[in-house]
Amino acid sequence: MIEDASAQAVSRAIAQYIAEHAVPPRPPRHPRRGHRVDLAPGNDEQGPVDQQSVDQLEEEVESRPSLPEVELPPPPPPPRKAPP
């Protein structure tokens, strides 16, 4: 009987110590850039496309002035081989 009571007391003391000194779990690390992140089920679809917004963006892109063409200089000559 005494052994059971002392074992229970030790067990309670250990449980209390763990509860008081437990370290909370670390939050998940952020994924590195470029790594795929799995989305929750159902969140991988973007939903319906707003055609009016698409048309507006296309008009903006088409109305932008085009960049002037630039003439590139000729490539440098190949390196000379050292004489033997």
N, CA and C of each residue as an Amber inpcrd file, in Angstrom:
protein
   252
   0.8160000  -1.1990000   0.0000000   0.0000000   0.0000000   0.0000000
   0.8560000   1.2580000   0.0000000   1.8830000   1.2580000   0.8500000
   2.7410000   2.4350000   0.9400000   3.4600000   2.6600000  -0.3830000
   3.8870000   1.5650000  -1.0280000   4.5830000   1.6830000  -2.3040000
   3.6640000   2.2620000  -3.3670000   2.3790000   1.8490000  -3.3730000
   1.4320000   2.3880000  -4.3490000   1.2040000   3.8750000  -4.1290000
   1.0730000   4.2760000  -2.8820000   0.8420000   5.6900000  -2.5720000
   2.0480000   6.5250000  -2.9590000   3.2580000   6.0280000  -2.7030000
   4.4460000   6.8100000  -3.0590000   4.6370000   6.8310000  -4.5740000
   4.2770000   5.7410000  -5.2560000   4.3770000   5.7170000  -6.7200000
   3.3890000   6.7110000  -7.3190000   2.1890000   6.7860000  -6.7540000
   1.2040000   7.7480000  -7.2490000   1.6650000   9.1730000  -6.9740000
   2.2740000   9.4060000  -5.8250000   2.7520000  10.7420000  -5.4900000
   3.8700000  11.1600000  -6.4530000   4.7690000  10.2120000  -6.7380000
   5.8550000  10.5080000  -7.6960000   5.2740000  10.7800000  -9.0740000
   4.3070000   9.9910000  -9.4830000   3.6720000  10.1600000 -10.7830000
   2.9910000  11.5280000 -10.8790000   2.2970000  11.9160000  -9.7970000
   1.6520000  13.2410000  -9.7900000   2.6900000  14.3470000  -9.8340000
   3.7870000  14.1870000  -9.1080000   4.8360000  15.2090000  -9.0980000
   5.4700000  15.3440000 -10.4790000   5.6890000  14.2160000 -11.1410000
   6.2600000  14.2670000 -12.4970000   5.2890000  14.9510000 -13.4490000
   4.0130000  14.5890000 -13.3700000   3.0120000  15.1930000 -14.2470000
   2.9160000  16.6990000 -14.0120000   2.9790000  17.1280000 -12.7540000
   2.9190000  18.5520000 -12.4380000   4.1570000  19.2720000 -12.9810000
   5.3250000  18.6650000 -12.8170000   6.5730000  19.2680000 -13.3150000
   6.5140000  19.4330000 -14.8320000   6.0350000  18.3940000 -15.5250000
   5.9440000  18.4560000 -16.9880000   4.9680000  19.5600000 -17.4000000
   3.8380000  19.6530000 -16.6980000   2.8440000  20.6760000 -17.0460000
   3.3990000  22.0780000 -16.8410000   4.2020000  22.2700000 -15.8050000
   4.7430000  23.5990000 -15.5180000   5.9140000  23.9670000 -16.4160000
   6.6930000  22.9770000 -16.8330000   7.9150000  23.2630000 -17.5800000
   7.8740000  22.8320000 -19.0410000   6.7190000  22.4600000 -19.5100000
   6.6190000  21.9940000 -20.8950000   6.9190000  23.1340000 -21.8630000
   7.6700000  22.8220000 -22.8910000   8.0000000  23.8050000 -23.9270000
   6.9210000  23.7000000 -24.9990000   6.3270000  24.8320000 -25.3820000
   5.2900000  24.7580000 -26.4140000   5.9010000  24.3120000 -27.7450000
   5.1350000  23.6370000 -28.5710000   5.6720000  23.1820000 -29.8540000
   6.0490000  24.3670000 -30.7310000   7.1080000  24.1830000 -31.5130000
   7.5610000  25.2510000 -32.4040000   6.5790000  25.4170000 -33.5470000
   6.3660000  26.6580000 -33.9920000   5.4780000  26.8520000 -35.1450000
   6.1440000  26.2730000 -36.3890000   5.3640000  25.9100000 -37.3930000
   5.9600000  25.3380000 -38.5960000   6.8540000  26.3660000 -39.2870000
   7.9310000  25.8820000 -39.8740000   8.8450000  26.7780000 -40.5760000
   8.2110000  27.2460000 -41.8740000   8.6190000  28.4310000 -42.2880000
   8.1320000  28.9470000 -43.5650000   8.8100000  28.1870000 -44.6980000
   8.0520000  27.8650000 -45.7380000   8.6810000  27.1530000 -46.8560000
   9.6840000  28.0570000 -47.5650000  10.7120000  27.4440000 -48.1070000
  11.6920000  28.2260000 -48.8600000  11.0580000  28.7390000 -50.1350000
  11.6400000  29.8110000 -50.6620000  11.1100000  30.3730000 -51.9090000
  11.2010000  29.3450000 -53.0140000  10.1590000  29.2930000 -53.8060000
  10.1480000  28.3820000 -54.9270000   9.6410000  26.9950000 -54.5920000
   9.4660000  26.6950000 -53.3220000   8.9720000  25.3820000 -52.9490000
   7.4550000  25.3960000 -52.9870000   6.8960000  24.3050000 -53.4350000
   5.4460000  24.2060000 -53.5510000   4.8350000  24.0450000 -52.1590000
   3.7780000  24.7680000 -51.9130000   3.0600000  24.6610000 -50.6510000
   1.7280000  23.9920000 -50.9530000   1.4610000  22.8940000 -50.2720000
   0.1910000  22.2060000 -50.4860000  -0.9320000  23.0230000 -49.8610000
  -1.9570000  23.2270000 -50.6330000  -3.1070000  23.9810000 -50.1440000
  -4.1190000  23.0150000 -49.5520000  -4.9470000  23.5380000 -48.6820000
  -6.0030000  22.7200000 -48.0990000  -6.9600000  22.2990000 -49.2150000
  -7.6230000  21.1650000 -49.0830000  -8.5410000  20.7260000 -50.1390000
  -9.5860000  21.7870000 -50.4350000  -9.7870000  22.0460000 -51.7060000
 -10.7850000  23.0250000 -52.1210000 -10.2370000  24.4250000 -52.2790000
  -9.0310000  24.6900000 -51.7940000  -8.4650000  26.0320000 -51.9020000
  -7.5420000  26.1840000 -53.0980000  -7.4410000  25.1510000 -53.9290000
  -6.5000000  25.2260000 -55.0320000  -7.1230000  25.8160000 -56.2950000
  -8.3960000  26.1060000 -56.2710000  -9.0400000  26.7060000 -57.4300000
  -9.2120000  28.2010000 -57.2070000  -9.0430000  28.9550000 -58.2880000
  -9.1180000  30.4090000 -58.1790000 -10.5350000  30.9330000 -58.3090000
 -11.4410000  30.1200000 -58.7690000 -12.8110000  30.5590000 -58.9280000
 -13.0360000  31.1050000 -60.3240000 -14.2150000  31.6530000 -60.5690000
 -14.5130000  32.1430000 -61.9130000 -13.6570000  33.3550000 -62.2790000
 -13.3100000  33.4500000 -63.5650000 -12.4980000  34.5540000 -64.0570000
 -13.4230000  35.6900000 -64.4530000 -13.0980000  36.8860000 -64.0050000
 -13.8730000  38.0640000 -64.3570000 -13.4100000  38.5330000 -65.7340000
 -14.2180000  38.2600000 -66.7670000 -13.8170000  38.5560000 -68.1440000
 -13.6080000  40.0450000 -68.3660000 -14.3600000  40.8810000 -67.6710000
 -14.2050000  42.3290000 -67.8260000 -12.8120000  42.7650000 -67.3580000
 -12.3340000  42.2070000 -66.2530000 -11.0010000  42.5360000 -65.7590000
  -9.9280000  42.0640000 -66.7350000 -10.1440000  40.8850000 -67.3060000
  -9.1770000  40.3570000 -68.2720000  -9.1010000  41.2810000 -69.4800000
 -10.2510000  41.6940000 -70.0000000 -10.2760000  42.5890000 -71.1650000
  -9.6000000  43.9160000 -70.8470000  -9.8460000  44.4380000 -69.6430000
  -9.2520000  45.7150000 -69.2530000  -7.7250000  45.5960000 -69.1830000
  -7.2270000  44.5140000 -68.6180000  -5.7770000  44.3140000 -68.5320000
  -5.1640000  44.1580000 -69.9190000  -5.8430000  43.4520000 -70.8140000
  -5.3210000  43.2850000 -72.1670000  -5.2400000  44.6330000 -72.8720000
  -6.2510000  45.4840000 -72.7010000  -6.2210000  46.8100000 -73.3110000
  -5.0680000  47.6490000 -72.7590000  -4.8260000  47.5620000 -71.4580000
  -3.7090000  48.3060000 -70.8580000  -2.3850000  47.8870000 -71.4570000
  -2.2000000  46.5940000 -71.5990000  -0.9330000  46.0880000 -72.1370000
  -0.7610000  46.5250000 -73.5840000  -1.8310000  46.4400000 -74.3600000
  -1.7340000  46.8090000 -75.7760000  -1.5250000  48.3050000 -75.9550000
  -1.9950000  49.1230000 -75.0300000  -1.8680000  50.5680000 -75.1840000
  -0.5060000  51.0930000 -74.7350000   0.2850000  50.2790000 -74.0750000
   1.6100000  50.7180000 -73.6430000   2.5170000  50.9040000 -74.8540000
   3.3640000  51.9270000 -74.8020000   4.2830000  52.1040000 -75.9320000
   5.3200000  50.9820000 -75.9640000   5.6700000  50.5700000 -77.1690000
   6.6610000  49.5060000 -77.2830000   8.0570000  50.0950000 -77.1050000
   8.9710000  49.2880000 -76.6840000  10.3430000  49.7400000 -76.4630000
  11.0550000  49.8950000 -77.8080000  11.9220000  50.8970000 -77.9090000
  12.6510000  51.0600000 -79.1700000  13.6430000  49.9100000 -79.3650000
  13.8680000  49.5710000 -80.6500000  14.8310000  48.5110000 -80.9230000
  16.2320000  49.0530000 -80.7580000  17.0800000  48.2590000 -80.1660000
  18.4530000  48.6690000 -79.9040000  19.3810000  47.7800000 -80.7120000
  20.3720000  48.4150000 -81.3770000  21.3240000  47.6400000 -82.1540000
  22.4590000  47.2100000 -81.2250000  22.7170000  45.9320000 -81.1960000
  23.7600000  45.4130000 -80.3250000  25.1190000  45.5330000 -80.9980000
  26.1670000  45.7900000 -80.2090000  27.5140000  45.8490000 -80.7950000
  27.9370000  44.4470000 -81.2410000  28.9140000  44.3870000 -82.1770000
  29.3550000  43.0650000 -82.6310000  30.0220000  42.3000000 -81.4820000
  29.9880000  40.9750000 -81.5230000  30.6030000  40.2020000 -80.4350000
  32.1190000  40.3880000 -80.4510000  32.7700000  40.2490000 -79.3030000
  34.2220000  40.4110000 -79.2700000  34.9090000  39.2790000 -80.0370000
  36.1290000  39.5400000 -80.5400000  36.8250000  38.4800000 -81.2800000
  37.1880000  37.3360000 -80.3350000  37.3290000  36.1170000 -80.8700000
  37.6830000  34.9930000 -80.0010000  39.0720000  35.1840000 -79.4120000
  39.3290000  34.6440000 -78.2480000  40.6450000  34.8310000 -77.6290000
  41.7430000  34.1280000 -78.4480000  42.9070000  34.7470000 -78.4520000
  44.0390000  34.1680000 -79.1920000  44.6860000  33.0830000 -78.3450000
  45.1510000  32.0630000 -79.0350000  45.8560000  30.9930000 -78.3330000
  47.2890000  31.4360000 -78.0850000  47.8080000  31.0840000 -76.9400000
  49.1870000  31.4380000 -76.6040000  50.1370000  30.6010000 -77.4510000
  51.2380000  31.2150000 -77.9140000  52.2010000  30.4270000 -78.7060000
  52.8460000  29.3530000 -77.8320000  53.1870000  28.2120000 -78.4440000
  53.7760000  27.1200000 -77.6560000  55.1800000  27.4260000 -77.1570000
